[in-house]
């Protein structure tokens, strides 16, 4: 069964850190990219970060640049999103997604490039 499973969300105080995990252990298709998106209430889903599996390049949206880091543990087939200096505006459901095609670095945050999505994990930043 092809499946992405996110974990690691929770409640954290402003300035705190969280590490999200996306397990691809059940993902059997070759993929070109893994990305993290997030969706806050009343807002569109936005790209947070992406890792290109062919060359290891990483991409970040403005919201997380300098604070978030995407990485991959190939042995565990897991992708992580380390989030530091969290702000209340980072509160959202965070989704992991994989792309079976690569449309170029300028398209990394396009939702329609991604074929499979996880169920999401809630991140709440509040004091």
Coordinates of N, CA, C and O in Angstrom, one line a residue, residues 1-124:
X1 N 0.8 -1.2 0.0 CA 0.0 0.0 0.0 C 0.9 1.2 0.0 O 1.8 1.4 0.8
X2 N 0.6 2.1 -0.9 CA 1.4 3.4 -1.0 C 0.9 4.4 0.0 O -0.3 4.7 0.0
X3 N 1.8 4.8 0.9 CA 1.3 5.6 2.0 C 2.4 6.5 2.5 O 3.5 6.1 2.6
X4 N 2.0 7.8 2.9 CA 2.9 8.7 3.6 C 2.3 8.9 5.0 O 1.1 9.1 5.1
X5 N 3.2 8.8 6.0 CA 2.7 9.0 7.3 C 3.5 10.1 8.0 O 4.7 10.0 8.2
X6 N 2.8 11.2 8.4 CA 3.5 12.3 9.1 C 3.3 12.1 10.6 O 2.4 11.5 11.1
X7 N 4.3 12.6 11.3 CA 4.2 12.6 12.8 C 5.1 13.7 13.3 O 5.8 14.4 12.5
X8 N 4.9 14.0 14.6 CA 5.8 15.0 15.2 C 5.1 16.3 15.5 O 5.8 17.2 16.2
X9 N 3.9 16.5 15.1 CA 3.2 17.7 15.4 C 2.8 17.8 16.9 O 3.0 16.9 17.6
X10 N 2.4 19.0 17.3 CA 2.0 19.2 18.7 C 1.9 20.6 19.0 O 1.9 21.5 18.1
X11 N 1.8 20.9 20.3 CA 1.7 22.2 20.8 C 3.0 22.7 21.3 O 3.7 21.9 22.1
X12 N 3.5 23.8 20.9 CA 4.8 24.3 21.3 C 4.6 25.8 21.6 O 3.8 26.5 20.9
X13 N 5.4 26.3 22.5 CA 5.4 27.8 22.8 C 6.2 28.6 21.7 O 7.1 28.0 21.0
X14 N 5.8 29.8 21.5 CA 6.6 30.6 20.6 C 8.1 30.6 20.9 O 8.5 30.7 22.1
X15 N 8.9 30.5 19.9 CA 10.3 30.4 20.1 C 10.8 28.9 20.2 O 12.0 28.7 20.1
X16 N 9.9 28.0 20.3 CA 10.3 26.6 20.5 C 10.5 25.9 19.2 O 10.5 26.6 18.1
X17 N 10.8 24.6 19.2 CA 11.2 23.8 18.1 C 10.3 22.6 18.0 O 9.9 22.1 19.0
X18 N 10.2 22.1 16.8 CA 9.5 20.8 16.5 C 10.2 20.2 15.4 O 10.7 20.9 14.5
X19 N 10.2 18.8 15.3 CA 10.7 18.1 14.2 C 9.6 17.2 13.7 O 9.1 16.3 14.4
X20 N 9.2 17.5 12.5 CA 8.2 16.7 11.8 C 8.9 15.5 11.0 O 9.9 15.7 10.5
X21 N 8.2 14.4 11.0 CA 8.7 13.3 10.2 C 7.7 12.8 9.2 O 6.5 12.8 9.5
X22 N 8.2 12.4 8.1 CA 7.3 11.8 7.0 C 7.9 10.5 6.6 O 9.0 10.4 6.1
X23 N 7.2 9.4 7.0 CA 7.7 8.1 6.7 C 7.3 7.7 5.3 O 6.1 7.7 5.0
X24 N 8.2 7.3 4.5 CA 7.9 6.8 3.1 C 8.2 5.3 3.0 O 8.3 4.8 1.9
X25 N 8.1 4.6 4.1 CA 8.5 3.2 4.1 C 7.6 2.4 3.3 O 7.9 1.3 2.8
X26 N 6.3 2.8 3.2 CA 5.4 2.1 2.4 C 5.2 2.6 0.9 O 4.4 2.2 0.2
X27 N 6.1 3.6 0.6 CA 6.0 4.2 -0.7 C 6.9 3.4 -1.7 O 8.1 3.4 -1.5
X28 N 6.3 2.8 -2.7 CA 7.0 1.9 -3.5 C 7.4 2.5 -4.9 O 8.1 1.9 -5.6
X29 N 6.8 3.6 -5.2 CA 7.1 4.2 -6.5 C 8.3 5.1 -6.5 O 8.6 5.7 -5.4
X30 N 9.1 5.3 -7.6 CA 10.2 6.2 -7.6 C 9.6 7.6 -7.6 O 8.7 8.0 -8.3
X31 N 10.2 8.5 -6.8 CA 9.7 9.9 -6.7 C 10.9 10.8 -6.9 O 12.0 10.5 -6.5
X32 N 10.6 12.0 -7.4 CA 11.6 13.0 -7.7 C 11.7 14.0 -6.6 O 12.7 14.7 -6.5
X33 N 10.7 14.2 -5.8 CA 10.8 15.2 -4.7 C 9.8 14.9 -3.6 O 8.8 14.2 -3.8
X34 N 10.2 15.3 -2.5 CA 9.4 15.2 -1.3 C 9.3 16.7 -0.7 O 10.3 17.4 -0.6
X35 N 8.1 17.0 -0.3 CA 7.9 18.4 0.1 C 7.0 18.4 1.4 O 6.2 17.5 1.6
X36 N 7.1 19.5 2.1 CA 6.2 19.8 3.2 C 5.4 21.1 2.8 O 5.9 22.1 2.3
X37 N 4.1 20.9 3.0 CA 3.1 22.0 2.8 C 2.4 22.2 4.1 O 2.5 21.4 5.0
X38 N 1.8 23.4 4.2 CA 1.0 23.6 5.4 C -0.3 24.4 5.0 O -0.3 25.1 4.0
X39 N -1.3 24.2 5.9 CA -2.5 24.9 5.6 C -3.1 25.4 7.0 O -3.4 24.5 7.8
X40 N -3.2 26.7 7.1 CA -3.8 27.3 8.2 C -5.3 27.5 8.0 O -5.8 27.5 6.8
X41 N -6.1 27.6 9.0 CA -7.6 27.8 8.8 C -7.9 29.0 8.0 O -7.3 30.1 8.2
X42 N -8.7 28.8 7.0 CA -9.1 29.9 6.1 C -8.1 30.3 5.1 O -8.3 31.3 4.4
X43 N -7.0 29.6 5.0 CA -5.9 29.9 4.1 C -5.7 28.8 3.1 O -6.0 27.6 3.4
X44 N -5.0 29.1 2.0 CA -4.7 28.1 1.0 C -3.5 27.3 1.5 O -2.7 27.8 2.3
X45 N -3.4 26.1 1.0 CA -2.2 25.3 1.3 C -1.0 25.8 0.6 O -1.0 26.1 -0.6
X46 N 0.1 26.0 1.4 CA 1.3 26.6 0.8 C 2.5 25.8 1.0 O 2.6 25.0 2.0
X47 N 3.4 25.9 0.1 CA 4.7 25.1 0.2 C 5.6 25.7 1.2 O 5.8 26.9 1.2
X48 N 6.1 24.8 2.0 CA 7.0 25.2 3.1 C 8.5 24.8 2.7 O 9.4 25.7 2.8
X49 N 8.7 23.6 2.2 CA 10.0 23.2 1.8 C 9.9 22.0 0.9 O 9.0 21.3 1.0
X50 N 11.0 21.8 0.2 CA 11.0 20.7 -0.8 C 12.5 20.2 -0.9 O 13.4 20.9 -0.8
X51 N 12.6 18.8 -1.0 CA 13.9 18.2 -1.3 C 13.8 17.4 -2.6 O 12.9 16.6 -2.7
X52 N 14.7 17.8 -3.5 CA 14.8 17.1 -4.7 C 15.6 15.8 -4.5 O 16.8 15.9 -4.1
X53 N 15.1 14.7 -4.8 CA 15.8 13.4 -4.5 C 16.9 13.1 -5.6 O 17.8 12.4 -5.3
X54 N 16.8 13.7 -6.7 CA 17.8 13.5 -7.7 C 19.2 14.1 -7.5 O 20.2 13.5 -7.7
X55 N 19.1 15.3 -6.9 CA 20.4 16.0 -6.7 C 20.5 16.5 -5.2 O 21.6 17.1 -4.9
X56 N 19.5 16.3 -4.4 CA 19.6 16.7 -3.0 C 19.4 18.2 -2.7 O 19.5 18.6 -1.6
X57 N 19.1 18.9 -3.8 CA 18.8 20.4 -3.6 C 17.6 20.5 -2.7 O 16.6 19.8 -2.8
X58 N 17.6 21.6 -1.9 CA 16.5 21.9 -1.1 C 15.9 23.3 -1.4 O 16.7 24.2 -1.9
X59 N 14.7 23.5 -1.1 CA 14.0 24.7 -1.5 C 13.1 25.1 -0.3 O 12.6 24.2 0.4
X60 N 13.0 26.4 -0.1 CA 12.2 26.9 1.1 C 11.3 28.1 0.7 O 11.7 28.9 -0.1
X61 N 10.1 28.1 1.2 CA 9.3 29.2 1.1 C 9.7 30.3 2.0 O 10.5 30.1 2.9
X62 N 9.3 31.5 1.8 CA 9.7 32.7 2.6 C 9.3 32.5 4.0 O 10.0 33.0 4.9
X63 N 8.2 31.8 4.3 CA 7.8 31.6 5.7 C 8.7 30.9 6.6 O 8.9 31.2 7.8
X64 N 9.5 29.9 6.0 CA 10.3 29.1 6.8 C 11.8 29.3 6.6 O 12.6 28.7 7.3
X65 N 12.1 30.2 5.6 CA 13.6 30.3 5.3 C 14.4 30.8 6.5 O 14.0 31.8 7.1
X66 N 15.5 30.1 6.7 CA 16.3 30.5 7.9 C 15.9 29.9 9.2 O 16.7 29.9 10.2
X67 N 14.7 29.3 9.2 CA 14.2 28.7 10.5 C 13.9 27.2 10.3 O 14.0 26.5 11.3
X68 N 13.6 26.8 9.1 CA 13.2 25.4 8.9 C 14.3 24.7 8.1 O 14.9 25.4 7.2
X69 N 14.5 23.4 8.3 CA 15.4 22.7 7.6 C 14.8 21.3 7.2 O 14.3 20.6 8.0
X70 N 14.9 21.0 5.9 CA 14.4 19.7 5.4 C 15.6 18.8 5.2 O 16.6 19.2 4.8
X71 N 15.4 17.5 5.6 CA 16.4 16.6 5.4 C 15.9 15.2 5.2 O 14.7 15.0 5.4
X72 N 16.7 14.3 4.9 CA 16.2 12.9 4.6 C 17.2 11.9 5.2 O 18.4 12.0 5.1
X73 N 16.6 10.9 5.8 CA 17.4 9.7 6.2 C 17.1 8.6 5.3 O 16.0 8.0 5.4
X74 N 18.0 8.3 4.4 CA 17.7 7.3 3.4 C 17.6 5.9 4.0 O 16.8 5.1 3.5
X75 N 18.3 5.6 5.0 CA 18.2 4.3 5.6 C 16.9 4.0 6.2 O 16.4 2.9 6.2
X76 N 16.3 5.1 6.8 CA 15.0 5.0 7.4 C 13.8 5.3 6.4 O 12.7 5.2 6.7
X77 N 14.2 5.8 5.2 CA 13.2 6.2 4.2 C 12.3 7.3 4.8 O 11.0 7.1 4.7
X78 N 12.8 8.2 5.5 CA 12.1 9.2 6.2 C 12.6 10.6 5.9 O 13.8 10.8 5.8
X79 N 11.7 11.5 5.7 CA 12.0 12.9 5.5 C 11.6 13.7 6.7 O 10.5 13.5 7.3
X80 N 12.4 14.7 7.1 CA 12.2 15.5 8.3 C 12.0 16.9 8.0 O 12.6 17.4 7.0
X81 N 11.3 17.6 8.8 CA 11.3 19.1 8.7 C 11.6 19.6 10.1 O 10.7 19.4 11.1
X82 N 12.8 20.1 10.3 CA 13.2 20.7 11.6 C 12.7 22.1 11.6 O 13.1 22.9 10.7
X83 N 11.9 22.5 12.6 CA 11.3 23.8 12.7 C 11.8 24.5 13.9 O 11.5 24.0 15.0
X84 N 12.5 25.6 13.8 CA 13.0 26.3 15.0 C 12.4 27.7 15.0 O 11.9 28.2 14.0
X85 N 12.6 28.3 16.1 CA 12.1 29.7 16.3 C 10.6 29.8 15.9 O 10.3 30.8 15.1
X86 N 9.8 28.9 16.3 CA 8.4 28.9 15.8 C 7.6 30.1 16.3 O 7.9 30.6 17.4
X87 N 6.7 30.5 15.4 CA 5.9 31.7 15.7 C 4.4 31.3 15.7 O 4.1 30.3 15.0
X88 N 3.6 32.0 16.3 CA 2.1 31.7 16.2 C 1.6 31.5 14.8 O 0.7 30.7 14.6
X89 N 2.1 32.3 13.9 CA 1.7 32.2 12.5 C 2.1 31.0 11.8 O 1.7 30.7 10.7
X90 N 2.9 30.2 12.4 CA 3.3 28.8 11.9 C 2.2 27.8 12.2 O 2.3 26.7 11.7
X91 N 1.3 28.2 13.0 CA 0.2 27.2 13.3 C -0.6 26.8 12.1 O -1.1 27.7 11.3
X92 N -0.6 25.5 11.9 CA -1.3 25.0 10.7 C -1.2 23.4 10.7 O -0.5 22.9 11.6
X93 N -1.9 22.8 9.8 CA -1.7 21.4 9.5 C -0.6 21.3 8.5 O -0.7 21.9 7.5
X94 N 0.4 20.4 8.8 CA 1.5 20.3 7.9 C 1.4 18.9 7.2 O 1.1 17.9 7.8
X95 N 1.5 19.0 5.9 CA 1.4 17.8 5.1 C 2.7 17.5 4.4 O 3.4 18.4 3.9
X96 N 2.9 16.2 4.2 CA 4.0 15.7 3.4 C 3.5 15.3 2.1 O 2.3 14.7 2.0
X97 N 4.2 15.4 1.0 CA 3.8 15.1 -0.3 C 5.0 14.6 -1.2 O 6.1 15.1 -1.0
X98 N 4.7 13.7 -2.1 CA 5.7 13.3 -3.0 C 5.3 13.5 -4.5 O 4.1 13.5 -4.8
X99 N 6.3 13.8 -5.3 CA 6.1 14.1 -6.7 C 6.7 13.0 -7.5 O 7.9 12.7 -7.4
X100 N 6.0 12.4 -8.4 CA 6.5 11.4 -9.4 C 7.1 12.1 -10.6 O 7.6 11.3 -11.5
X101 N 6.9 13.4 -10.7 CA 7.5 14.1 -11.8 C 8.2 15.4 -11.3 O 7.9 15.8 -10.2
X102 N 9.1 15.9 -12.0 CA 9.8 17.1 -11.6 C 9.7 18.2 -12.6 O 10.1 18.0 -13.8
X103 N 9.0 19.3 -12.3 CA 8.8 20.3 -13.3 C 9.8 21.5 -13.2 O 9.6 22.5 -13.8
X104 N 10.8 21.3 -12.5 CA 11.8 22.3 -12.3 C 11.7 23.0 -11.0 O 10.7 23.0 -10.3
X105 N 12.8 23.7 -10.7 CA 12.9 24.3 -9.3 C 11.9 25.4 -9.1 O 11.6 25.6 -7.9
X106 N 11.5 26.0 -10.1 CA 10.5 27.1 -9.9 C 9.1 26.6 -9.6 O 8.3 27.4 -9.3
X107 N 8.9 25.3 -9.8 CA 7.6 24.7 -9.6 C 7.5 23.9 -8.3 O 6.5 23.3 -8.1
X108 N 8.5 24.0 -7.5 CA 8.5 23.1 -6.3 C 7.4 23.3 -5.4 O 7.0 22.3 -4.7
X109 N 6.8 24.5 -5.3 CA 5.7 24.7 -4.4 C 4.3 24.6 -5.1 O 3.3 24.9 -4.5
X110 N 4.3 24.1 -6.3 CA 3.0 23.9 -7.0 C 2.3 22.7 -6.5 O 2.9 21.6 -6.6
X111 N 1.2 22.8 -5.9 CA 0.5 21.6 -5.3 C 0.2 20.6 -6.4 O 0.2 19.4 -6.1
X112 N -0.1 21.0 -7.6 CA -0.5 20.1 -8.7 C 0.7 19.2 -9.2 O 0.5 18.3 -10.0
X113 N 1.9 19.5 -8.7 CA 3.0 18.7 -9.1 C 3.1 17.4 -8.3 O 3.8 16.5 -8.6
X114 N 2.4 17.4 -7.1 CA 2.5 16.4 -6.2 C 1.4 15.4 -6.3 O 0.2 15.8 -6.5
X115 N 1.8 14.1 -6.2 CA 0.8 13.1 -6.5 C 0.2 12.4 -5.3 O -0.9 11.9 -5.3
X116 N 1.0 12.3 -4.3 CA 0.5 11.6 -3.1 C 0.7 12.5 -1.8 O 1.8 13.1 -1.7
X117 N -0.3 12.5 -1.0 CA -0.3 13.4 0.2 C -0.5 12.5 1.4 O -1.3 11.6 1.4
X118 N 0.1 13.0 2.5 CA -0.2 12.3 3.8 C -1.5 13.0 4.4 O -2.1 13.9 3.8
X119 N -1.8 12.5 5.6 CA -3.0 13.0 6.2 C -2.8 14.2 7.0 O -3.8 14.9 7.4
X120 N -1.6 14.6 7.2 CA -1.3 15.8 7.9 C -1.1 15.7 9.4 O -1.6 14.7 10.0
X121 N -0.3 16.6 10.0 CA -0.1 16.6 11.4 C -0.2 18.1 11.9 O 0.3 19.0 11.3
X122 N -0.9 18.2 13.0 CA -1.3 19.6 13.5 C -0.1 20.2 14.3 O 0.5 19.5 15.2
X123 N 0.3 21.4 13.9 CA 1.3 22.1 14.7 C 0.6 23.4 15.2 O 0.0 24.2 14.5
X124 N 0.7 23.6 16.5 CA 0.1 24.7 17.2 C 1.1 25.4 18.0 O 1.8 24.8 18.8

